[in-house]
Coordinates of C-alpha atoms and ligand atoms in Angstrom, one line a residue:
Chain A
X291 CA 35.4 -2.8 4.7
X292 CA 32.0 -2.8 2.4
X293 CA 29.6 -0.5 5.0
X294 CA 26.9 -1.5 7.1
X295 CA 23.2 -0.7 6.5
X296 CA 20.6 -2.1 10.0
X297 CA 16.8 -1.7 8.3
X298 CA 15.0 -1.5 11.8
X299 CA 11.5 -3.1 10.7
X300 CA 11.1 -5.7 8.3
X301 CA 7.2 -4.1 6.5
X302 CA 7.1 -3.2 3.3
X303 CA 9.3 -0.1 3.5
X304 CA 12.3 -1.8 5.3
X305 CA 12.2 -4.8 3.0
X306 CA 12.2 -2.4 -0.2
X307 CA 14.7 -0.2 1.2
X308 CA 16.7 -3.4 1.2
X309 CA 16.2 -4.7 -2.5
X310 CA 17.4 -1.6 -3.4
X311 CA 20.2 -0.6 -1.6
X312 CA 21.2 -4.1 -3.1
X313 CA 20.4 -3.1 -6.9
X314 CA 22.3 0.1 -5.7
X315 CA 25.2 -1.9 -4.6
X316 CA 26.5 -5.5 -4.6
X317 CA 28.1 -5.2 -1.6
X318 CA 27.1 -3.2 1.1
X319 CA 26.6 -5.4 4.1
X320 CA 22.6 -4.6 4.1
X321 CA 20.6 -6.3 7.4
X322 CA 17.2 -6.7 8.0
X323 CA 15.5 -6.5 11.1
X324 CA 11.8 -8.0 12.0
X325 CA 9.6 -8.4 15.2
X326 CA 7.3 -10.1 13.3
X327 CA 8.0 -13.8 12.4
X328 CA 8.4 -15.0 8.7
X329 CA 9.0 -13.0 5.5
X330 CA 8.5 -10.1 4.7
X331 CA 5.1 -9.2 3.4
X332 CA 1.8 -7.2 2.8
X333 CA -0.4 -5.9 5.4
X334 CA -2.8 -4.2 2.4
X335 CA -4.8 -7.4 1.6
X336 CA -5.6 -8.7 5.5
X337 CA -8.3 -6.4 4.7
X338 CA -9.5 -6.6 1.3
X339 CA -8.9 -10.2 0.0
X340 CA -7.2 -11.9 2.8
X341 CA -10.7 -11.7 4.4
X342 CA -11.9 -14.1 0.4
X343 CA -8.9 -16.0 0.1
X344 CA -7.0 -16.4 3.5
X345 CA -4.1 -17.4 2.4
X346 CA -0.9 -15.7 3.2
X347 CA 1.1 -16.9 0.2
X348 CA 0.2 -14.5 -1.5
X349 CA 0.5 -11.6 1.2
X350 CA 4.3 -12.3 0.3
X351 CA 6.2 -9.2 -0.7
X352 CA 9.0 -11.9 -2.9
X353 CA 10.1 -15.7 -1.7
X354 CA 13.1 -17.6 0.7
X355 CA 15.1 -17.4 -2.5
X356 CA 15.4 -13.7 -2.9
X357 CA 17.0 -13.2 0.2
X358 CA 19.5 -16.1 0.0
X359 CA 20.1 -14.5 -3.1
X360 CA 20.6 -10.8 -3.1
X361 CA 22.2 -11.7 0.4
X362 CA 19.8 -9.4 2.7
X363 CA 20.4 -11.1 6.1
X364 CA 16.7 -11.2 7.1
X365 CA 16.8 -12.0 11.9
X366 CA 13.1 -12.3 12.3
X367 CA 10.7 -13.0 15.0
X368 CA 13.7 -10.4 16.9
X369 CA 12.8 -6.6 18.6
X370 CA 15.9 -3.9 18.3
X371 CA 15.2 -2.7 22.0
X372 CA 17.9 -0.1 21.8
X373 CA 20.0 2.2 19.3
X374 CA 24.0 2.9 20.3
X375 CA 24.6 6.0 18.8
X376 CA 27.9 6.3 20.1
X377 CA 29.6 3.0 19.3
X378 CA 26.3 2.8 16.0
X379 CA 25.3 -0.4 16.8
X380 CA 22.0 -1.9 17.6
X381 CA 20.7 -4.4 19.9
X382 CA 17.7 -6.8 20.0
X383 CA 15.8 -7.6 22.7
X384 CA 17.3 -11.4 22.8
X385 CA 21.6 -9.6 23.5
X386 CA 22.3 -9.9 19.8
X387 CA 24.5 -7.0 18.6
X388 CA 24.6 -4.9 15.3
X389 CA 27.0 -2.8 14.8
X390 CA 26.1 0.7 11.7
X391 CA 26.9 2.6 9.3
X392 CA 24.0 3.8 8.9
X393 CA 20.7 2.4 10.6
X394 CA 17.7 2.7 8.9
X395 CA 14.9 3.2 11.1
X396 CA 11.4 1.5 9.7
X397 CA 9.1 0.8 12.8
X398 CA 5.8 1.2 11.6
X399 CA 2.6 2.6 12.7
X400 CA 0.4 0.9 15.5
X401 CA -3.0 0.9 16.3
X402 CA -3.9 3.5 18.6
X403 CA -6.0 1.7 22.0
X404 CA -8.4 5.1 22.2
X405 CA -10.0 6.1 25.8
X406 CA -12.1 3.2 26.0
X407 CA -13.4 1.3 28.5
X408 CA -12.9 -2.1 29.1
X409 CA -11.4 -1.7 25.3
X410 CA -9.2 -5.2 27.0
X411 CA -12.5 -7.1 26.2
X412 CA -11.3 -10.9 25.3
X413 CA -11.8 -11.9 22.0
X414 CA -11.6 -7.6 20.8
X415 CA -9.9 -7.5 16.7
X416 CA -7.9 -4.8 15.2
X417 CA -6.2 -5.4 13.2
X418 CA -2.6 -4.3 11.3
X419 CA -0.9 -8.3 11.1
X420 CA -1.0 -11.5 9.6
X421 CA -1.8 -12.7 12.8
X422 CA -4.3 -10.3 13.4
X423 CA -6.1 -10.7 10.3
X424 CA -6.3 -15.3 10.4
X425 CA -7.7 -14.7 13.9
X426 CA -10.2 -12.3 12.7
X427 CA -11.4 -14.8 9.4
X428 CA -11.5 -17.2 12.0
X429 CA -13.6 -15.2 13.6
X430 CA -15.7 -14.0 10.2
X431 CA -16.1 -17.6 9.3
X432 CA -19.2 -18.1 13.1
X433 CA -20.5 -14.7 13.1
X434 CA -22.9 -13.4 12.8
X435 CA -23.5 -9.5 13.5
X436 CA -20.1 -7.7 13.3
X437 CA -19.9 -3.3 14.8
X438 CA -17.1 -1.7 13.4
X439 CA -15.5 1.0 15.3
X440 CA -14.2 3.7 13.0
X441 CA -15.3 4.3 9.7
X442 CA -11.6 4.9 7.5
X443 CA -10.2 2.7 5.2
X444 CA -8.8 -0.4 6.6
X445 CA -12.7 -0.4 9.0
X446 CA -14.5 -0.4 5.9
X447 CA -13.0 -2.6 3.5
X448 CA -12.9 -5.1 5.9
X449 CA -17.2 -3.6 6.4
X450 CA -17.8 -4.8 2.7
X451 CA -16.2 -7.3 2.9
X452 CA -17.8 -8.9 5.9
X453 CA -21.5 -8.1 4.1
X454 CA -20.7 -9.3 1.5
X455 CA -19.4 -12.8 3.7
X456 CA -23.6 -12.3 5.0
X457 CA -22.8 -10.9 7.8
X458 CA -24.7 -8.3 9.9
X459 CA -22.4 -4.7 10.1
X460 CA -22.8 -1.9 11.7
X461 CA -20.0 0.9 11.7
X462 CA -19.7 3.4 14.5
X463 CA -17.8 6.7 13.3
X464 CA -17.6 10.1 15.2
X465 CA -16.9 11.9 13.0
X466 CA -19.9 12.9 11.3
X467 CA -19.0 11.3 7.7
X468 CA -17.0 8.3 6.5
X469 CA -13.1 8.5 5.9
X470 CA -12.7 12.5 7.0
X471 CA -9.5 12.3 7.7
X472 CA -8.5 11.4 4.4
X473 CA -11.1 12.7 1.8
X474 CA -13.2 15.4 0.9
X475 CA -17.0 15.4 1.8
X476 CA -18.5 14.9 -1.6
X477 CA -16.3 11.7 -1.5
X478 CA -16.8 10.2 2.2
X479 CA -21.1 10.7 1.4
X480 CA -21.0 8.9 -2.0
X481 CA -19.4 5.7 0.2
X482 CA -21.4 6.5 2.5
X483 CA -24.6 5.4 -0.3
X484 CA -22.3 2.3 -1.4
X485 CA -21.9 0.8 2.1
X486 CA -25.6 1.3 3.1
X487 CA -26.9 -0.2 -0.1
X488 CA -25.0 -3.0 0.7
X489 CA -26.7 -2.9 4.1
X490 CA -23.8 -1.7 6.2
X491 CA -26.0 0.2 8.8
X492 CA -23.7 3.9 9.6
X493 CA -23.2 5.7 13.7
X494 CA -22.0 8.6 13.0
X495 CA -22.0 11.1 15.0
X496 CA -20.9 9.2 18.3
X497 CA -18.2 7.7 20.5
X498 CA -18.1 4.3 21.1
X499 CA -16.7 4.7 25.2
X500 CA -17.3 0.9 26.5
X501 CA -16.8 -2.5 24.8
X502 CA -19.8 -4.6 26.8
X503 CA -18.4 -8.0 26.9
X504 CA -20.2 -11.6 28.2
X505 CA -19.6 -12.9 31.8
X506 CA -16.7 -14.5 31.0
X507 CA -15.1 -11.2 29.5
X508 CA -15.9 -12.0 26.0
X509 CA -16.1 -8.9 23.4
X510 CA -20.0 -8.9 22.9
X511 CA -20.8 -5.4 21.3
X512 CA -20.7 -1.7 22.0
X513 CA -21.4 0.9 23.5
X514 CA -22.5 4.1 22.7
X515 CA -21.6 8.3 24.1
X516 CA -25.4 8.5 23.8
X517 CA -26.4 5.2 25.5
X518 CA -26.9 3.1 22.4
X519 CA -25.3 -0.4 22.7
X520 CA -24.5 -1.8 19.8
X521 CA -24.3 -5.8 20.0
X522 CA -22.6 -8.4 17.7
X523 CA -20.4 -11.4 18.2
X524 CA -17.5 -10.2 16.4
X525 CA -16.3 -6.9 17.4
X526 CA -12.9 -4.3 15.6
X527 CA -11.0 -1.6 16.2
X528 CA -10.1 0.0 13.3
X529 CA -9.5 3.5 15.3
X530 CA -6.4 5.0 13.9
X531 CA -2.3 4.1 14.0
X532 CA 0.5 5.9 15.7
X533 CA 3.6 5.7 14.6
X534 CA 6.0 4.1 16.7
X535 CA 8.7 6.1 17.3
X536 CA 9.8 5.3 20.7
X537 CA 13.4 2.8 19.5
X538 CA 13.7 6.3 18.2
X539 CA 13.0 8.4 21.2
X540 CA 15.1 6.6 23.6
X541 CA 18.2 7.6 21.8
X542 CA 17.4 10.3 21.8
X543 CA 16.0 11.1 17.8
X544 CA 14.1 13.4 17.8
X545 CA 10.0 12.6 17.7
X546 CA 7.0 15.0 15.8
X547 CA 4.4 12.8 15.0
X548 CA 7.3 10.7 13.7
X549 CA 11.0 10.6 13.8
X550 CA 11.6 13.4 12.4
X551 CA 14.1 13.7 8.9
X552 CA 14.8 16.2 6.4
X553 CA 14.2 16.7 2.6
X554 CA 16.5 13.9 2.4
X555 CA 14.9 11.6 4.7
X556 CA 17.6 12.0 7.4
X557 CA 17.6 12.2 10.9
X558 CA 19.7 14.5 12.6
X559 CA 22.1 12.4 13.1
X560 CA 23.1 11.5 10.0
X561 CA 24.0 7.8 9.8
X562 CA 20.5 7.6 10.6
X563 CA 17.3 7.5 8.6
X564 CA 13.7 7.2 8.8
X565 CA 11.0 5.8 6.2
X566 CA 6.8 5.1 6.2
X567 CA 4.9 4.7 8.7
X568 CA 6.8 6.0 11.5
X569 CA 8.4 9.1 9.4
X570 CA 7.5 12.9 9.6
X571 CA 8.8 14.9 6.5
X572 CA 8.6 18.2 4.9
X573 CA 6.5 17.7 2.4
X574 CA 8.2 19.3 -1.0
X575 CA 6.0 21.7 -2.5
X576 CA 4.1 23.0 1.5
X577 CA 7.3 22.0 3.8
X578 CA 5.0 21.2 6.1
X579 CA 6.0 18.4 8.2
X580 CA 4.0 15.6 8.3
X581 CA 3.7 11.8 8.3
X582 CA 2.1 9.4 5.4
X583 CA 0.5 5.9 6.1
X584 CA 0.9 4.3 2.5
X585 CA 2.3 1.3 0.5
X586 CA 3.4 4.9 -2.0
X587 CA 5.7 6.7 1.2
X588 CA 6.7 3.8 2.9
X589 CA 8.1 2.1 -0.9
X590 CA 8.9 5.9 -2.9
X591 CA 11.0 6.6 0.9
X592 CA 13.5 3.8 0.5
X593 CA 14.1 4.4 -3.3
X594 CA 15.8 8.1 -2.0
X595 CA 16.9 6.7 1.4
X596 CA 18.5 3.5 -0.9
X597 CA 19.3 6.1 -3.1
X598 CA 20.9 9.0 -0.2
X599 CA 23.5 6.1 0.4
X600 CA 24.8 4.7 -2.9
X601 CA 25.6 7.8 -4.3
X602 CA 22.9 9.4 -6.0
X603 CA 21.7 12.0 -3.6
X604 CA 18.1 13.8 -4.0
X605 CA 15.5 15.6 -2.0
X606 CA 12.6 13.6 -1.4
X607 CA 10.1 14.7 -3.7
X608 CA 7.8 11.9 -5.2
X609 CA 3.5 12.3 -5.5
X610 CA 1.9 11.1 -2.7
X611 CA -0.8 8.3 -4.3
X612 CA -2.8 6.3 -1.6
X613 CA -5.6 2.8 -2.6
X614 CA -8.8 2.1 -1.1
X615 CA -10.5 -1.2 -2.1
X616 CA -14.0 -1.3 -1.3
X617 CA -17.0 -3.6 -1.9
X618 CA -16.3 -2.9 -6.1
X619 CA -15.4 0.5 -6.0
X620 CA -11.7 1.3 -6.3
X621 CA -11.2 4.4 -4.2
X622 CA -8.1 6.6 -4.8
X623 CA -6.2 9.5 -4.1
X624 CA -3.1 11.5 -6.3
X625 CA -1.2 14.2 -4.4
X626 CA -1.9 15.7 -0.5
X627 CA -4.7 18.7 -0.2
X628 CA -3.7 22.2 1.2
X629 CA -5.5 23.6 3.9
X630 CA -6.6 26.7 2.2
X631 CA -7.7 24.4 -0.7
X632 CA -11.4 24.0 -1.7
X633 CA -12.8 20.7 -3.6
X634 CA -14.2 20.7 -7.0
X635 CA -16.9 17.3 -6.8
X636 CA -17.7 16.2 -10.3
X637 CA -20.4 13.0 -10.0
X638 CA -19.8 11.4 -14.0
X639 CA -22.8 8.5 -12.8
X640 CA -22.9 6.4 -9.4
X641 CA -20.3 4.4 -9.7
X642 CA -18.3 6.9 -10.0
X643 CA -16.2 10.1 -9.9
X644 CA -13.4 12.1 -9.5
X645 CA -13.2 15.4 -6.3
X646 CA -10.8 17.8 -7.4
X647 CA -9.1 20.3 -4.4
X648 CA -7.7 22.9 -5.6
X649 CA -5.3 25.5 -4.0
X650 CA -5.1 29.4 -4.9
X651 CA -6.8 28.0 -8.4
X652 CA -3.9 25.2 -8.4
X653 CA -5.1 21.9 -8.5
X654 CA -3.3 19.9 -5.9
X655 CA -5.0 16.4 -5.2
X656 CA -7.1 14.6 -7.2
X657 CA -10.0 11.9 -5.8
X658 CA -11.1 9.6 -7.7
X659 CA -14.1 6.8 -8.0
X660 CA -13.7 4.3 -9.8
X661 CA -11.9 6.4 -12.6
X662 CA -8.0 4.3 -12.5
X663 CA -7.8 6.8 -15.8
X664 CA -8.7 10.1 -13.9
X665 CA -6.1 9.3 -11.2
X666 CA -2.6 8.6 -13.1
X667 CA -3.3 11.2 -15.3
X668 CA -3.5 13.5 -11.9
X669 CA -0.2 11.3 -10.0
X670 CA 1.4 13.0 -14.4
X671 CA 0.1 16.2 -13.9
X672 CA 1.2 16.9 -9.9
X673 CA 5.2 15.2 -10.2
X674 CA 5.1 17.7 -13.8
X675 CA 5.7 20.4 -11.9
X676 CA 4.0 22.5 -14.3
X677 CA 1.0 24.1 -12.1
X678 CA -2.9 22.9 -13.1
X679 CA -5.3 26.1 -13.5
X680 CA -9.2 25.1 -12.6
X681 CA -9.8 27.3 -15.3
X682 CA -7.7 24.8 -18.1
X683 CA -9.9 22.1 -16.3
X684 CA -12.4 23.8 -16.4
X685 CA -12.2 23.5 -20.2
X686 CA -11.9 19.9 -20.0
X687 CA -14.7 19.5 -18.0
X688 CA -12.5 18.6 -14.9
X689 CA -11.4 15.9 -17.1
X690 CA -7.5 14.7 -16.0
X691 CA -7.4 12.2 -19.0
X692 CA -8.0 14.5 -22.1
X693 CA -6.4 17.9 -20.5
X694 CA -3.7 15.8 -20.1
X695 CA -3.8 14.8 -23.4
X696 CA -4.1 18.2 -25.0
X697 CA -1.3 19.4 -23.1
X698 CA 1.0 16.3 -24.8
X699 CA -0.6 17.1 -28.3
X700 CA 0.4 21.0 -27.7
X701 CA 4.1 21.3 -29.1
Chain B
X240 CA -14.2 -16.0 -8.7
X241 CA -12.8 -19.6 -7.8
X242 CA -8.9 -19.9 -7.7
X243 CA -6.7 -22.3 -7.7
X244 CA -5.3 -23.4 -4.6
X245 CA -1.3 -20.9 -4.7
X246 CA 1.4 -22.6 -3.6
X247 CA 4.2 -20.5 -4.8
X248 CA 8.0 -22.9 -5.2
X249 CA 5.4 -25.7 -5.4
X250 CA 6.7 -26.4 -9.3
X251 CA 5.3 -29.1 -11.0
X252 CA 5.8 -31.2 -14.5
X253 CA 2.6 -29.8 -15.6
X254 CA 3.0 -26.1 -14.4
X255 CA 2.9 -23.0 -17.1
X256 CA 6.8 -22.1 -18.4
X257 CA 6.0 -17.5 -18.5
X258 CA 9.3 -16.5 -20.4
X259 CA 10.6 -12.7 -19.1
X260 CA 12.4 -10.6 -21.5
X261 CA 14.3 -7.5 -20.5
X262 CA 15.5 -5.2 -22.9
X263 CA 19.3 -6.0 -22.6
X264 CA 17.7 -9.6 -24.3
X265 CA 18.2 -11.1 -21.2
X266 CA 16.0 -14.6 -21.2
X267 CA 14.2 -15.3 -17.4
X268 CA 11.8 -18.7 -17.8
X269 CA 9.4 -18.6 -15.0
X270 CA 7.3 -22.1 -13.6
X271 CA 4.5 -21.2 -12.2
X272 CA 0.9 -22.0 -10.5
X273 CA -2.3 -22.2 -12.6
X274 CA -4.2 -19.8 -10.3
X275 CA -1.8 -17.6 -8.9
X276 CA -1.3 -14.8 -11.9
X277 CA 2.0 -13.7 -14.3
X278 CA 2.4 -10.4 -11.7
X279 CA 2.6 -13.6 -8.5
X280 CA 4.6 -15.5 -11.1
X281 CA 7.2 -13.3 -11.5
X282 CA 7.2 -12.4 -8.2
X283 CA 8.0 -15.3 -7.2
X284 CA 10.8 -16.5 -9.1
X285 CA 12.7 -13.3 -8.4
X286 CA 12.3 -12.0 -12.0
X287 CA 13.6 -7.7 -11.2
X288 CA 12.4 -5.2 -13.5
X289 CA 8.6 -6.6 -12.2
X290 CA 8.1 -3.8 -9.4
X291 CA 4.5 -4.4 -7.6
X292 CA 3.9 -2.6 -6.2
X293 CA 0.2 -2.7 -4.7
X294 CA 0.3 -5.8 -4.6
X295 CA -1.8 -7.4 -7.4
X296 CA -4.6 -3.7 -6.4
X297 CA -4.3 -2.4 -10.6
X298 CA -3.6 0.3 -8.6
X299 CA 0.7 1.4 -9.3
X300 CA 1.1 0.3 -13.0
X301 CA 4.5 -0.7 -11.7
X302 CA 3.9 -4.5 -13.1
X303 CA 3.4 -3.7 -17.4
X304 CA 4.3 -6.1 -19.5
X305 CA 5.1 -5.6 -23.2
X306 CA 3.2 -9.0 -24.4
X307 CA 4.4 -11.3 -27.6
X308 CA 2.6 -9.7 -30.9
X309 CA 2.2 -13.2 -31.2
X310 CA 0.8 -13.7 -27.9
X311 CA -2.0 -11.2 -27.4
X312 CA -4.7 -11.9 -28.5
X313 CA -4.1 -15.2 -26.9
X314 CA -5.1 -13.2 -23.5
X315 CA -8.0 -12.7 -21.6
X316 CA -8.7 -9.0 -22.7
X317 CA -9.0 -6.2 -20.6
X318 CA -11.1 -5.0 -17.9
X319 CA -11.6 -1.3 -18.2
X320 CA -9.4 -0.4 -15.2
X321 CA -6.5 -2.6 -16.3
X322 CA -6.6 -0.2 -19.3
X323 CA -7.1 3.0 -17.6
X324 CA -4.1 2.5 -15.6
X325 CA -2.0 1.1 -18.6
X326 CA -2.5 4.5 -20.2
X327 CA -0.4 6.3 -17.9
X328 CA 2.4 4.4 -17.3
X329 CA 5.8 3.5 -18.6
X330 CA 5.5 3.7 -22.9
X331 CA 2.7 2.2 -22.9
X332 CA 2.0 0.5 -25.9
X333 CA -1.6 0.2 -27.1
X334 CA -1.8 -3.2 -28.2
X335 CA 0.6 -4.9 -26.5
X336 CA 0.7 -3.5 -23.0
X337 CA -1.5 -5.9 -20.2
X338 CA 0.1 -5.5 -15.9
X339 CA 1.1 -8.2 -15.1
X340 CA -1.1 -9.1 -12.0
X341 CA -4.6 -8.7 -14.5
X342 CA -3.7 -11.8 -15.8
X343 CA -4.5 -14.7 -14.7
X344 CA -2.5 -18.4 -15.2
X345 CA -4.6 -21.1 -16.4
X346 CA -3.0 -24.4 -18.6
X347 CA -3.5 -22.2 -22.1
X348 CA -0.8 -19.5 -20.4
X349 CA 1.4 -22.3 -21.3
X350 CA 4.7 -20.8 -23.1
X351 CA 4.2 -17.2 -23.1
X352 CA 6.5 -14.4 -24.0
X353 CA 6.8 -11.3 -22.4
X354 CA 8.8 -8.4 -22.0
X355 CA 9.8 -6.2 -19.5
X356 CA 9.9 -2.6 -20.3
X357 CA 12.8 0.5 -19.4
X358 CA 11.5 1.2 -15.4
X359 CA 7.8 0.7 -13.9
X360 CA 8.0 4.7 -12.8
Ligands
LIG237 C1 -4.6 -3.8 7.4 C2 -4.4 -2.8 6.2 C3 -4.6 -2.2 5.3 C4 -4.1 -0.8 4.1 N1 -4.5 -0.7 2.5 C5 -3.5 0.0 2.0 C6 -3.8 0.2 1.0 O1 -4.6 -0.1 0.1 N2 -3.3 0.9 0.5 C7 -2.0 1.7 1.2 O2 -1.5 1.6 -0.1 N3 -1.4 1.4 2.3 C8 -2.1 0.4 3.2 N4 -2.5 0.3 4.4 C9 -1.4 1.4 4.8 C10 0.3 0.1 4.1 O3 0.6 -0.8 5.1 C11 1.4 0.6 4.9 O4 1.9 2.7 5.3 C12 3.0 0.5 4.7 O5 3.1 -0.5 5.5 C13 3.9 1.0 5.8 O6 5.6 0.6 5.8 P1 5.9 0.8 6.7 O7 7.5 -0.3 6.4 O8 6.3 1.8 6.9 O9 6.0 0.2 8.2 P2 5.8 -1.8 8.3 O10 4.7 -2.2 6.7 O11 4.0 -1.5 9.3 O12 6.5 -2.7 8.6 C14 6.9 -2.0 10.0 C15 7.7 -3.2 11.0 O13 8.3 -2.9 11.4 C16 8.3 -3.8 13.0 N5 8.5 -3.5 14.1 C17 8.4 -2.7 14.6 N6 9.3 -1.8 15.8 C18 9.9 -2.6 15.6 C19 11.4 -3.2 15.8 N7 12.1 -2.6 17.2 N8 12.2 -4.0 16.0 C20 12.1 -4.3 14.9 N9 10.8 -5.2 14.0 C21 10.1 -3.6 14.4 C22 7.3 -4.1 12.6 O14 6.9 -5.5 14.2 C23 6.3 -4.5 11.5 O15 6.7 -5.4 11.2 C24 -2.8 -0.6 5.1 C25 -3.0 -0.6 6.5 C26 -4.1 -2.1 7.2 C27 -3.5 -2.3 8.2
LIG238 S1 0.6 -5.1 -9.1 FE1 0.4 -2.7 -9.5 S2 -1.0 -2.5 -10.8 FE2 0.0 -5.2 -11.5

C-alpha cells in the first residue's frame, strides 16, 4: 500500500509540502485539504501588488494542471474539524473522512481581534485572505481617509499603497515605534521618516480603544486611549495574528504559542508534523522554541518535512529570512536577533541602510534597507555556520558583501 | 507601469514561446502571456526547477536561470536589486544569470531560450 499523507491547510506551506512530497516520492497518496475556495495562493502580494493590479491569477502558487499532473488530491472549501489519532483519520466539517499514515498540520494563523470596543463594527477591514484583500480593494476605490490600527508590516505595506493611491492615511501604533516587535530601532526610525515623507500620519504610544461607527453601524474611525478621535471612511485592523492551533489542541497535542514540534518538525505523536505560521519549533542555534510568520519558514519547513517523510531525515536548521515592500523601499531580514543582542546601524545614504545584530560579538541577524546584496551575503554567512565577528566586519566597513568576498578568496 | 491583462492558461498563437532547458538537456516549451513575467510563465506551465518562493518580489533568488548567450543582450538590463540578489544565488554567471521574475514578457521575447541551474538554493 502506498503511504497516505494528509495535509491540513492549503496555503503557502501546505502547498509546498504537497509539491515537495511528490517530487521526492512518486507513489505516496497526497491529500491537501483547505478551508478556502480555489487553488492555493500566496498572501504577500495581498498587501502589495494586488492592491494595485487586483489580479487574483497572479497570486496562484501553481495552475490547476499542476495538481492533476502530480496527483495531488486538492480538497477545497473543506475545514478539518477533528483528528482521530487512535484510528489515524481526519474528519471535515461536512463529514468527509480521510485516513492517514502521516498528517501535516499547516493551518496557518488568523488575525487577532484585540480588546477594542465595537471591534465587530460593519466594514472594519482586516487582511489575511484573498477575500479580505478583494473587499479592501473595492473600499480603497472610494476611500478618502484610511485609518490603520497597527504599525507592523501589513499595516505599513497597505498604508504605502493607499498613500500612493492618493488617500489620506493615519497609522496608529501602540508601541513607541514602527515594526517594534521585529526590527531594531534604527530601522524603525528610517521607515517612519519614509512614511512621514509620503504624507502618512503616524500616531505612537496610544492604543485604540474603540472603533467608531456611523448611525447605521458602519466603521467610521478610531478612538484612542487619550480621547483622540481619528475619522476614516476606511479602517483596517492590522494588529497581529495568532496561530490556528484549535484542531491540534483538541487532539491532545501540546500547544505553546503554536503547535509544539521538535527539531524534526514532529509533534509528540510521531505520525503528526506541523509547519509554518502554526508551528512552534526549536530554533537550531539557541534551542529556544519560536514561531515565525514568513514564507521562508513555511516553505523551508515544508521541504524539511517532505525530506523526513521520504527517507532523508535531517534536523531543521534553515536560516530565517523575510522581506517587506513598503512604497519603493525593500526591507529584508536574515537571521534572528538574540535576547542579549546589540545592534549596529550603518546608514549608507538616505534610503540605504544596514542594521547588524551581534550577540557576544558574533553576527546573528542583518536587517537591510534597499541593500539586497548585503542581505544575500548575510544569508550566506549565517548559513556557513562559521562565526562572523564584529571586528571582522569592522575591517570591511561593515560591508557584508566585501567581507564575504574576502573570505571566499582566502585560501 | 501599465500591465496587459494577464490570463494564464488562455493561449493563442500570438503568445511568445519560451524554451526552458534542464541540466540534463530536457527541453520544455512554454507559451507565455504578454505582460506576465518569465517566472509566471514558467510557473503557469509547470516548469519544475523554478521555485519562486517569494512570488516575484525579487526577494528569494529561487527563480534564477542562465540566459542563452544569443539572448543576453536582447533582454532589458538588470536593475541593481536584481544584480544584488543574483550575486549570491546558486552559482551565478555574471553575464547570463537572470531572475526570471524581473523579466517582463513582450512580443520581442518570442523564442527566448533559458537554462535552468542545477539547483536554486
Ligand atoms: C497580507 C499579508 C502579507 C504578507 N507579506 C509577507 C511578506 O512580505 N514576506 C513574508 O515572508 N511573509 C509575508 N506574509 C506571511 C506569509 O504569507 C505567511 O507566513 C505564510 O502564508 C504562512 O504559510 P502557512 O502555510 O503557515 O499558512 P497560510 O498560508 O496562512 O495557510 C494556512 C491555510 O490553512 C487553512 N486552514 C486553517 N485551518 C484549517 C482547517 N482546520 N481545515 C482546513 N484548512 C484550514 C487556512 O484557511 C489557510 O488557507 C504575509 C501575510 C499576509 C496576510
Ligand atoms: S521569485 Fe523570488 S526573486 Fe524571483
